[in-house]
Short mmCIF file of N, CA, C and O in Angstrom, two decimals:
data_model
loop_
_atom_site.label_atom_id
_atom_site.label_comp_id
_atom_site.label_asym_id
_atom_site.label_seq_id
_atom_site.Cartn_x
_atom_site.Cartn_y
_atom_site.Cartn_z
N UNK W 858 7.70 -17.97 8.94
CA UNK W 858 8.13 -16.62 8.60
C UNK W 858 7.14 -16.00 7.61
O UNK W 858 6.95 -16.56 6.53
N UNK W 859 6.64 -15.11 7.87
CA UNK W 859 5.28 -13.82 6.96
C UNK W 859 6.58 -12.83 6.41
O UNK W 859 7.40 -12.08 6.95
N UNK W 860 6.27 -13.31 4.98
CA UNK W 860 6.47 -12.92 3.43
C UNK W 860 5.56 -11.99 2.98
O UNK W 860 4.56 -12.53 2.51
N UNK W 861 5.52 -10.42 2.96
CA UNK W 861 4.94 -9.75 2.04
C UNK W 861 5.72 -9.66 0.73
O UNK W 861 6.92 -9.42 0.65
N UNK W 862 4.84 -9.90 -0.34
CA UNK W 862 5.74 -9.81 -1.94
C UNK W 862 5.07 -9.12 -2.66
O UNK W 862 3.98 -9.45 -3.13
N UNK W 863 5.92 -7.57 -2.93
CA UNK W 863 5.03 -6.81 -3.70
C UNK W 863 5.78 -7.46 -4.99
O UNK W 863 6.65 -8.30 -5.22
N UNK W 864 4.57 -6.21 -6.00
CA UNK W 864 4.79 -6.50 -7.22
C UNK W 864 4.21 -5.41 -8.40
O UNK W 864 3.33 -4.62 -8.04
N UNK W 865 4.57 -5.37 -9.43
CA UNK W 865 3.83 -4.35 -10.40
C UNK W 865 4.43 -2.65 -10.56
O UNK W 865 3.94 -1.83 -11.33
N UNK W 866 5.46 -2.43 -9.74
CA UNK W 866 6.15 -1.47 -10.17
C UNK W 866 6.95 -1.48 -11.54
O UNK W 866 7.16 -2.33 -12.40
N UNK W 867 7.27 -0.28 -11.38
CA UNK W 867 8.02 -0.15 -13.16
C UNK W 867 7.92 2.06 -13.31
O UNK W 867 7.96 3.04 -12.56
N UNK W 868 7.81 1.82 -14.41
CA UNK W 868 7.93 3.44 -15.07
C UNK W 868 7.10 3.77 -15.92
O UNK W 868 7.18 3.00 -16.87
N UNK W 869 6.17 4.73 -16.09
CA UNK W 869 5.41 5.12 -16.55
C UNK W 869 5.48 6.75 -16.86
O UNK W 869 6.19 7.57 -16.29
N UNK W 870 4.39 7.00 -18.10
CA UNK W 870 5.02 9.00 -17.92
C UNK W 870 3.44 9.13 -17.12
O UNK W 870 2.59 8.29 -16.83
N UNK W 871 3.55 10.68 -16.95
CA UNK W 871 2.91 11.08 -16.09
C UNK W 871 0.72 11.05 -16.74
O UNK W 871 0.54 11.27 -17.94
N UNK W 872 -0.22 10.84 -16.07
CA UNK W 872 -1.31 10.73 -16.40
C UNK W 872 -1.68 9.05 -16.49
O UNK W 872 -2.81 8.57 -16.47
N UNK W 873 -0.40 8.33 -16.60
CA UNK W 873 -0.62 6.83 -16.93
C UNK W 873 -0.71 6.05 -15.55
O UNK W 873 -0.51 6.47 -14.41
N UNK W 874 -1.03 4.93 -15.95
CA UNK W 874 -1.43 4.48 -14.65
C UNK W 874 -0.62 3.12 -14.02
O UNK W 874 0.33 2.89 -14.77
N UNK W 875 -0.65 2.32 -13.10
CA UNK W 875 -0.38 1.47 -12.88
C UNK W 875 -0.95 0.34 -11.46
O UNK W 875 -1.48 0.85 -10.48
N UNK W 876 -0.80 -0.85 -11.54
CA UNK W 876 -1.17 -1.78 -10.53
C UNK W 876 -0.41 -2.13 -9.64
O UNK W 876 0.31 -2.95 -10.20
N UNK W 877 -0.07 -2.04 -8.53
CA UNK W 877 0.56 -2.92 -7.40
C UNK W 877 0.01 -4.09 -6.78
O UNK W 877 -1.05 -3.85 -6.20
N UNK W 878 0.41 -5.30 -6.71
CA UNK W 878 0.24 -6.63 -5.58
C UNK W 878 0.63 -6.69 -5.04
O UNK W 878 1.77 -6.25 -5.19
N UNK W 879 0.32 -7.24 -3.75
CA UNK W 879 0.94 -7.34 -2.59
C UNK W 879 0.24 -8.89 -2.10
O UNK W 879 -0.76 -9.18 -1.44
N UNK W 880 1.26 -9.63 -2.72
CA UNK W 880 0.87 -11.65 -1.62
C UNK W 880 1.66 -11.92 -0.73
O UNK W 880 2.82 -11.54 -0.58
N UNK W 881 0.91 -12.71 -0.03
CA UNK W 881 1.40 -13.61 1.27
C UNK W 881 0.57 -14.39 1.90
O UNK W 881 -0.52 -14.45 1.33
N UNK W 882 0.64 -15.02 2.85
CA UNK W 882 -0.26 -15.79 3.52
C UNK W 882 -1.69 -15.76 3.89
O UNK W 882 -2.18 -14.81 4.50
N UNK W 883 -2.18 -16.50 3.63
CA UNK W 883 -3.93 -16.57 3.69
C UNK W 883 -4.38 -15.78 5.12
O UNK W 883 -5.27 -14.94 5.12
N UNK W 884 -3.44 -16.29 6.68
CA UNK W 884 -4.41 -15.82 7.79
C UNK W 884 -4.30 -14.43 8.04
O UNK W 884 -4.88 -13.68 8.82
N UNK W 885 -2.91 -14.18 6.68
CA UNK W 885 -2.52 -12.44 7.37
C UNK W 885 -3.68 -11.61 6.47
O UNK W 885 -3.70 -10.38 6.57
N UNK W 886 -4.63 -12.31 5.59
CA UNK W 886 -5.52 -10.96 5.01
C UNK W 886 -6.43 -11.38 5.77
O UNK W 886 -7.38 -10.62 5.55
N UNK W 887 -6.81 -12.33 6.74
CA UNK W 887 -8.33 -12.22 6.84
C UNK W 887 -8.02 -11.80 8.08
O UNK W 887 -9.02 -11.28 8.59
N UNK W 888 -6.66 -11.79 9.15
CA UNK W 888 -7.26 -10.90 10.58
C UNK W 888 -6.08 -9.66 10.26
O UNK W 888 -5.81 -8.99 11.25
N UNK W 889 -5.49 -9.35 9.22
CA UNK W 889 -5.05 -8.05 9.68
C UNK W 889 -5.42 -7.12 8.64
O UNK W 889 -5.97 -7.50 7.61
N UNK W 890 -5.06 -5.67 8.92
CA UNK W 890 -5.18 -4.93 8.39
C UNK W 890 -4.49 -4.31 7.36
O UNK W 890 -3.70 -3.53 7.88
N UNK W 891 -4.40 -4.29 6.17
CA UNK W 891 -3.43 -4.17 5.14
C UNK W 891 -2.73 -2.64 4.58
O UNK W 891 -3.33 -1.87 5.33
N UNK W 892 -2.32 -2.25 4.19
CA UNK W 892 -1.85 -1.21 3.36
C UNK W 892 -0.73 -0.77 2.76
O UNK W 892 0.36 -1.25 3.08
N UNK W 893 -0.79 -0.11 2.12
CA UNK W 893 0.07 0.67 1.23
C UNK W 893 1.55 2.12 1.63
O UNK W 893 1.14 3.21 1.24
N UNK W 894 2.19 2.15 1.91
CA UNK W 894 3.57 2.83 2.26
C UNK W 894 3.87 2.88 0.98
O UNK W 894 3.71 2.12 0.03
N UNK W 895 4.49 4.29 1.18
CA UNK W 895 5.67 4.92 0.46
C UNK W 895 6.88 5.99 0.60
O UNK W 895 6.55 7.03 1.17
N UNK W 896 8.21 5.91 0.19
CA UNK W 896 9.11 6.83 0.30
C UNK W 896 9.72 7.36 -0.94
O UNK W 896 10.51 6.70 -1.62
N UNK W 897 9.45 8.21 -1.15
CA UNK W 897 10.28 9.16 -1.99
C UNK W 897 11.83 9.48 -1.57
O UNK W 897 12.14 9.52 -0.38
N UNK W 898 12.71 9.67 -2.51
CA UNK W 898 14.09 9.53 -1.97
C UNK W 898 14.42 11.66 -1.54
O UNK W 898 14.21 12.75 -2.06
N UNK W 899 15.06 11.01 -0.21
CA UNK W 899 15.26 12.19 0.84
C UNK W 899 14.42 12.36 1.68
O UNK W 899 14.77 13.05 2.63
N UNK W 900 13.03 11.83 1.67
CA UNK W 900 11.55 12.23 2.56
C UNK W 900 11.17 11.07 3.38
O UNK W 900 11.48 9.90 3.16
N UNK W 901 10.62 11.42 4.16
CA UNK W 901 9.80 10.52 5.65
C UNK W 901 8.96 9.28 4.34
O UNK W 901 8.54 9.55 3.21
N UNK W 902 8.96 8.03 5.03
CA UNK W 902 7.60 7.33 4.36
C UNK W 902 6.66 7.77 4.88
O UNK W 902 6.58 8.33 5.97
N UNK W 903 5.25 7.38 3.52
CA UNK W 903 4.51 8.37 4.44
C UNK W 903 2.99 6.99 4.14
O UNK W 903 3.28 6.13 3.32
N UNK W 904 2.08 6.92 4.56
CA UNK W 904 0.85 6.06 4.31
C UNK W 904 0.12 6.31 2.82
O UNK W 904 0.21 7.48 2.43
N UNK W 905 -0.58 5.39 1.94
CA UNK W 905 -1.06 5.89 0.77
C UNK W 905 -1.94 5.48 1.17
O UNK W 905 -2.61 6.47 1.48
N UNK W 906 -2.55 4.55 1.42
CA UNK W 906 -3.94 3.74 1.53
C UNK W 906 -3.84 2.25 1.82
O UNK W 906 -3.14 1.49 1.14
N UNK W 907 -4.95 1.67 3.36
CA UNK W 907 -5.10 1.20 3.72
C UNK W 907 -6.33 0.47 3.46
O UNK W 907 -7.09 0.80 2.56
N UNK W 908 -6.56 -0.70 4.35
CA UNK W 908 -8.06 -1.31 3.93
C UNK W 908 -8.23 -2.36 5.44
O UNK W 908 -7.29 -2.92 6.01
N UNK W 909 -9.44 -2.40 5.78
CA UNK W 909 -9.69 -2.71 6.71
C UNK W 909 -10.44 -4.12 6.93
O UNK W 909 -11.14 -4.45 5.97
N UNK W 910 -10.42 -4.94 7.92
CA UNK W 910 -11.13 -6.60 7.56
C UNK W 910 -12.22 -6.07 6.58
O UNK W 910 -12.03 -6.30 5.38
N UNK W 911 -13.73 -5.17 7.06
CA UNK W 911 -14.45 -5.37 6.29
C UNK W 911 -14.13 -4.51 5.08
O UNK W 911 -15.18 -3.88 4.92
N UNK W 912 -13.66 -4.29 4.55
CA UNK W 912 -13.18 -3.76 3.44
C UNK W 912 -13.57 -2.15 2.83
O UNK W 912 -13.84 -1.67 1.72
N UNK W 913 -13.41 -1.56 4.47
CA UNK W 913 -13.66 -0.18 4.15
C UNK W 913 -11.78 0.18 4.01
O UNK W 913 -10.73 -0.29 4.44
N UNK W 914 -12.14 1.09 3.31
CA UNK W 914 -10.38 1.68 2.59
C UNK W 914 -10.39 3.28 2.68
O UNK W 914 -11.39 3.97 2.45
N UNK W 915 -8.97 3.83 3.10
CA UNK W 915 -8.74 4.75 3.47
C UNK W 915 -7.89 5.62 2.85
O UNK W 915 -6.83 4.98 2.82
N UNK W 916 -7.65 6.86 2.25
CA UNK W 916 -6.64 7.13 1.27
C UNK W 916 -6.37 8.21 2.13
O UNK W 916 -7.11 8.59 3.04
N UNK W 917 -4.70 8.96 1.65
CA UNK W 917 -4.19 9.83 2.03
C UNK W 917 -4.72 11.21 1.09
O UNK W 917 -4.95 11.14 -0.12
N UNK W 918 -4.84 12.33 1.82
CA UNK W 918 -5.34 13.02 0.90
C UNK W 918 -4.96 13.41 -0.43
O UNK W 918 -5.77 13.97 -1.17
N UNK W 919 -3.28 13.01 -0.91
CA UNK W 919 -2.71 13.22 -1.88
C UNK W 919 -2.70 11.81 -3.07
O UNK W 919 -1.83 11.56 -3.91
N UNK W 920 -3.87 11.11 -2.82
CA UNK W 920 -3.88 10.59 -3.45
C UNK W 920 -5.63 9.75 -4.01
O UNK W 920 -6.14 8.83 -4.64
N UNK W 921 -5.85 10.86 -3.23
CA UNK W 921 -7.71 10.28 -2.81
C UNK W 921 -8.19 10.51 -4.47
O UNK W 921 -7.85 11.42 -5.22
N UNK W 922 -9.15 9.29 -4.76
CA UNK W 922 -9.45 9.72 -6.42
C UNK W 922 -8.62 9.63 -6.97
O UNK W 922 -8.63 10.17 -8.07
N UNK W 923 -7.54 8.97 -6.58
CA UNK W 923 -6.86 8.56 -7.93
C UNK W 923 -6.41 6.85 -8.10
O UNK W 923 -6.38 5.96 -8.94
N UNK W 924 -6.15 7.07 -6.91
CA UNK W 924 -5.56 5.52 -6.19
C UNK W 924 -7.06 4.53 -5.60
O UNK W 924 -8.04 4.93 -4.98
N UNK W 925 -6.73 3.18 -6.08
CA UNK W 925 -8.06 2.39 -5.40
C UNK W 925 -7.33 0.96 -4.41
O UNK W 925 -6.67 0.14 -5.04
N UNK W 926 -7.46 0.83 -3.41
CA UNK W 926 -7.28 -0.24 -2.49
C UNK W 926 -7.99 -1.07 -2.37
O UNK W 926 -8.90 -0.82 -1.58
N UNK W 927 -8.04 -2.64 -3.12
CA UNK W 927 -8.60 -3.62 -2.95
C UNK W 927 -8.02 -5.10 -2.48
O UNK W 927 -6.83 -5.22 -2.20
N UNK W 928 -8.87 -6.15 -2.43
CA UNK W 928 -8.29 -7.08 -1.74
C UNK W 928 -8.35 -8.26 -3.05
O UNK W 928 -9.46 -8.31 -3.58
N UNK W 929 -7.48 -9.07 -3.53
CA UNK W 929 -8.15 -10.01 -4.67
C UNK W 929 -9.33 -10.64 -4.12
O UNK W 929 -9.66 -10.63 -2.93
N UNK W 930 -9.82 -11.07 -4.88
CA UNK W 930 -11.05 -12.01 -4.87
C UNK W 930 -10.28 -13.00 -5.11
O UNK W 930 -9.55 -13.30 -6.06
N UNK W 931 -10.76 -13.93 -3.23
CA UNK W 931 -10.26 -15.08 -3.08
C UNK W 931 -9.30 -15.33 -3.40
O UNK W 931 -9.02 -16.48 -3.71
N UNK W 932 -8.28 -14.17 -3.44
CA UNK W 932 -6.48 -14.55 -3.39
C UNK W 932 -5.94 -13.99 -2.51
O UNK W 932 -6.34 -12.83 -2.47
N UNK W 933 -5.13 -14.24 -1.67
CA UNK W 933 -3.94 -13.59 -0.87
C UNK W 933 -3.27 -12.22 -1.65
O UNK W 933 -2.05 -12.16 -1.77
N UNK W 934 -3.92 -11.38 -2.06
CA UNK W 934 -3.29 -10.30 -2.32
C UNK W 934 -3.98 -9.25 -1.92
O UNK W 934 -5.11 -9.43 -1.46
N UNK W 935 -3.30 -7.63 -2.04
CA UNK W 935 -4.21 -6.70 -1.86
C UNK W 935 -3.43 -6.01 -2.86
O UNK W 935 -2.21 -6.01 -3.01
N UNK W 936 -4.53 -5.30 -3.68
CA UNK W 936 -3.50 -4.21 -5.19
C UNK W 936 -3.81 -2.52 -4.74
O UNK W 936 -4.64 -2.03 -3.97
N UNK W 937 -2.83 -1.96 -5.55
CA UNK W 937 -3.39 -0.64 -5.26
C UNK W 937 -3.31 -0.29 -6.97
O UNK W 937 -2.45 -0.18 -7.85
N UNK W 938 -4.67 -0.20 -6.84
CA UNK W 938 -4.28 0.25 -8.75
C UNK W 938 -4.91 2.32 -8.82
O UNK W 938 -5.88 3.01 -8.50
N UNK W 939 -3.26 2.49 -9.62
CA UNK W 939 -2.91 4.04 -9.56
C UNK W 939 -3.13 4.61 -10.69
O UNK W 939 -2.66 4.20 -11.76
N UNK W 940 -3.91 5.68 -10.56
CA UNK W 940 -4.46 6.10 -11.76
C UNK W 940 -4.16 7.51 -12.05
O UNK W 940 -4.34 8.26 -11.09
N UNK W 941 -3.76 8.01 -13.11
CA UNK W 941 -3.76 9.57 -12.88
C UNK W 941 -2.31 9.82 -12.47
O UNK W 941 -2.11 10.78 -11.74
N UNK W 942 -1.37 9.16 -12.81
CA UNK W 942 0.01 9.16 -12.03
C UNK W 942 0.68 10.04 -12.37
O UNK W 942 1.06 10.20 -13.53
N UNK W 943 1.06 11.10 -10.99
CA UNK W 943 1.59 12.21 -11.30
C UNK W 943 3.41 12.22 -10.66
O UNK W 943 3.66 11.35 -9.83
N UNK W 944 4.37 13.02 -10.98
CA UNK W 944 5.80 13.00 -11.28
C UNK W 944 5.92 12.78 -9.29
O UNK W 944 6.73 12.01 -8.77
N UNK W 945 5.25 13.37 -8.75
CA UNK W 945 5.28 13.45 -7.35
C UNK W 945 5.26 12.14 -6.52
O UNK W 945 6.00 11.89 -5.57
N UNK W 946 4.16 11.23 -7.08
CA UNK W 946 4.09 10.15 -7.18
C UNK W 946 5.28 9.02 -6.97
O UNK W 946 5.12 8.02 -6.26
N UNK W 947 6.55 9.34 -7.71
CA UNK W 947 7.48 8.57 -7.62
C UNK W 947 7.95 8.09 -6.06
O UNK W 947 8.05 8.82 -5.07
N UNK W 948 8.19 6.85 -6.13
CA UNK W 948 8.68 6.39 -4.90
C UNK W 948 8.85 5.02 -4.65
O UNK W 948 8.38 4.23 -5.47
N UNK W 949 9.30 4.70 -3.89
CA UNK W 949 9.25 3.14 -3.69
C UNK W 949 7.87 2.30 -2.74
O UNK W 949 7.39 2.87 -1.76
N UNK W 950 7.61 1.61 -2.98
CA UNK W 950 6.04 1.68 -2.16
C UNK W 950 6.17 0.49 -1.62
O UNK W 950 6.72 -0.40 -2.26
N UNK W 951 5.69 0.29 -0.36
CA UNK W 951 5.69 -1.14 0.59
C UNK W 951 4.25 -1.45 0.84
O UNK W 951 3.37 -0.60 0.73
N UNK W 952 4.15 -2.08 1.01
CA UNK W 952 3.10 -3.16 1.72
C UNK W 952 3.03 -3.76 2.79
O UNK W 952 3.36 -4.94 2.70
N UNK W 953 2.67 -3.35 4.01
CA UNK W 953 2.60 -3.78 4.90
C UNK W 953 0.97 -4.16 5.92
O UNK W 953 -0.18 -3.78 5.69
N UNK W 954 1.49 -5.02 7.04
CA UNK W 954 0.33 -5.17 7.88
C UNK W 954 0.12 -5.66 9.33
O UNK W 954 0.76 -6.50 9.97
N UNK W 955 -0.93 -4.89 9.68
CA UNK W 955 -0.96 -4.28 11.23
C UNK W 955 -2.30 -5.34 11.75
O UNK W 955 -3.30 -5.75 11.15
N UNK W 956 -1.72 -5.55 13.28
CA UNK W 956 -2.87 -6.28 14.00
C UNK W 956 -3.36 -5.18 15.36
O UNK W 956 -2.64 -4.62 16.19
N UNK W 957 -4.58 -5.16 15.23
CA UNK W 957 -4.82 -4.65 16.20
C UNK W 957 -5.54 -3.26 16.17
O UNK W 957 -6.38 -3.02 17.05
N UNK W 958 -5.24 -2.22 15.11
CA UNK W 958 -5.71 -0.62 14.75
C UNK W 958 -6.37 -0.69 13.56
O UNK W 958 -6.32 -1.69 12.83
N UNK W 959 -7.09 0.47 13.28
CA UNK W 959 -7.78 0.17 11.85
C UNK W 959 -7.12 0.73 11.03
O UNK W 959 -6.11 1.36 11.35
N UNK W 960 -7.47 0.64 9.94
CA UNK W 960 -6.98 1.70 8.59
C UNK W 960 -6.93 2.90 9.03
O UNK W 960 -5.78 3.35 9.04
N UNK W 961 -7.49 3.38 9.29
CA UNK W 961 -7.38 5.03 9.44
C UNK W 961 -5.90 5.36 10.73
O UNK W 961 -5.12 6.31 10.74
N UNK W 962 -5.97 4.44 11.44
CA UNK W 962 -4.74 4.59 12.20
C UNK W 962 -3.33 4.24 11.76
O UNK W 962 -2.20 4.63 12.07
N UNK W 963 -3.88 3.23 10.81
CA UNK W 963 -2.53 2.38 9.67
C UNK W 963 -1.55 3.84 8.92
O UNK W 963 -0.36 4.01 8.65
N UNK W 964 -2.71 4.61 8.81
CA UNK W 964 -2.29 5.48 7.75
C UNK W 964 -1.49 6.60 8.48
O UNK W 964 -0.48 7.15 8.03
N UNK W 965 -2.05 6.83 9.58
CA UNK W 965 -1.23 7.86 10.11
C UNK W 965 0.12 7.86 10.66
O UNK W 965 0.66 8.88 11.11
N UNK W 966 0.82 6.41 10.62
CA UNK W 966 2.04 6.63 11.12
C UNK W 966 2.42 6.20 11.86
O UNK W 966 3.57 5.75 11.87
N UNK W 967 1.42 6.16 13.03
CA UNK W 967 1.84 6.60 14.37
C UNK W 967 1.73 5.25 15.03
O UNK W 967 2.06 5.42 16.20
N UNK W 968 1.37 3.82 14.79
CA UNK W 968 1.99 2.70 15.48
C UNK W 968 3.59 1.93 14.30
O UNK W 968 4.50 2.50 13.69
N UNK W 969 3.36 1.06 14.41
CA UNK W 969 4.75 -0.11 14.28
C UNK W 969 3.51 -0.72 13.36
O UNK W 969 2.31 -0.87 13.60
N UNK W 970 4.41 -1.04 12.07
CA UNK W 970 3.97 -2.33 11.82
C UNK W 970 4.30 -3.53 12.12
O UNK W 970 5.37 -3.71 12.70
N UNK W 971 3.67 -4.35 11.89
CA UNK W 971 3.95 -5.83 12.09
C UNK W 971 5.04 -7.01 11.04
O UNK W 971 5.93 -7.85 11.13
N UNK W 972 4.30 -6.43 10.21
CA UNK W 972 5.07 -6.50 8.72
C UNK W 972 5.30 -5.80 7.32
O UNK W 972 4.32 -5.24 6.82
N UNK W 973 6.45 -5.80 6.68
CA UNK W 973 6.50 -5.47 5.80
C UNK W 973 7.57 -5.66 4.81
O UNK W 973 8.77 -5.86 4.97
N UNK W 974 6.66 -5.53 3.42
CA UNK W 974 7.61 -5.89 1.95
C UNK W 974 8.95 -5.41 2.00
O UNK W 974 9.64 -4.64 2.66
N UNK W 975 9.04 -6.30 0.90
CA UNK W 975 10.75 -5.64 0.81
C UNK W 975 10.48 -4.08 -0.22
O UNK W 975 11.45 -3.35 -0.45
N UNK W 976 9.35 -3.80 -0.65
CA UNK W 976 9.00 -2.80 -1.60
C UNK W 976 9.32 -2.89 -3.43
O UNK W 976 9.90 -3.80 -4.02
N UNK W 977 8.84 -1.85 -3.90
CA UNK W 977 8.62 -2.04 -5.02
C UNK W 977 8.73 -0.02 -6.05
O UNK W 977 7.97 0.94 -5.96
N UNK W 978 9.78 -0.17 -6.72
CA UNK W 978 9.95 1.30 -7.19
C UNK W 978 9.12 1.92 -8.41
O UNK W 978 9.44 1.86 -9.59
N UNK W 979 8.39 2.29 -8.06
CA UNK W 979 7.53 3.04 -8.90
C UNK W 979 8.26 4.83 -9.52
O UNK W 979 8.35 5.79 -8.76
N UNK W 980 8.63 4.86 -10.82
CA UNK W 980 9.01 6.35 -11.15
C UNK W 980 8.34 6.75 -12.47
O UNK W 980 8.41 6.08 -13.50
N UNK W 981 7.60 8.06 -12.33
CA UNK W 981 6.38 8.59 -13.24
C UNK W 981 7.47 9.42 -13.89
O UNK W 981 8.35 9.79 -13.11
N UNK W 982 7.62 9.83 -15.29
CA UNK W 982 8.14 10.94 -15.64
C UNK W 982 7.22 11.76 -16.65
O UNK W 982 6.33 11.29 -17.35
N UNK W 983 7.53 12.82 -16.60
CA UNK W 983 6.68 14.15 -16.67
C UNK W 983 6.85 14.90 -18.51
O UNK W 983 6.26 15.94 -18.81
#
C-alpha cells in the first residue's frame, strides 16, 4: 500500500513563509511525477506545483515566484517551500502522484491521480 505523508503545515501571518514534505516510498519518486494540490474551503482543488523525473517544476500562475518545488536530496520526499504567504493562500494542500503525464499536465487537472495524501492545513492571517 503507497503512503503519501505530508507534513509542515501550521499558521502563519501573512508575508511569512513556510515548508511542506511530502514522504513515501523510494520507487514512487524516481518513476512518477510528483506535486502539490490544494483546496480552499467552498472552492474546486486546484494544482500549485508539480515536478517532473528530471526535475523540471511547474507552478500555477498564482503562485509562480513565490512557491519553490523540490525533491530532497537522496530522501523520499518532495517540499514545497512557500514564501511570501498571502491570506488567499489558505488551504489544505495534498500531495500527490501521477504515472504516465508530465508536470505541466499534473497541474491542469485534467487526469486522475494515482495517489494521494491525506493533506495538510495551511492558514495565513492577514
Amino acid at each position: 500500500q503507497v503512503h503519501l505523508v505530508e507534513s509542515g503545515g501550521g499558521s502563519v501571518q501573512a508575508g511569512g513563509s513556510l515548508r511542506l514534505s511530502c514522504a513515501g516510498s523510494s520507487w514512487l519518486y524516481s518513476d512518477y511525477v510528483m506535486g502539490w494540490f490544494r483546496q480552499a474551503p467552498g472552492k474546486e482543488r486546484e494544482g500549485v506545483a508539480s515536478i517532473d523525473n528530471d526535475g523540471t517544476a511547474y507552478y500555477a500562475d498564482s503562485v509562480k515566484g513565490r512557491f519553490t518545488i523540490s525533491k530532497g536530496n537522496g530522501k523520499n520526499t518532495v517540499n514545497l517551500q512557500m514564501d511570501s504567504l498571502k491570506s488567499e493562500d489558505t488551504a489544505t494542500y495534498y500531495c500527490a502522484a501521477v504515472l504516465g503525464i508530465s508536470g505541466a499536465e499534473m497541474l491542469r487537472g485534467s487526469f486522475s491521480m494515482d495517489y494521494w495524501g491525506e493533506g495538510t492545513l495551511v492558514t495565513i492571517s492577514s
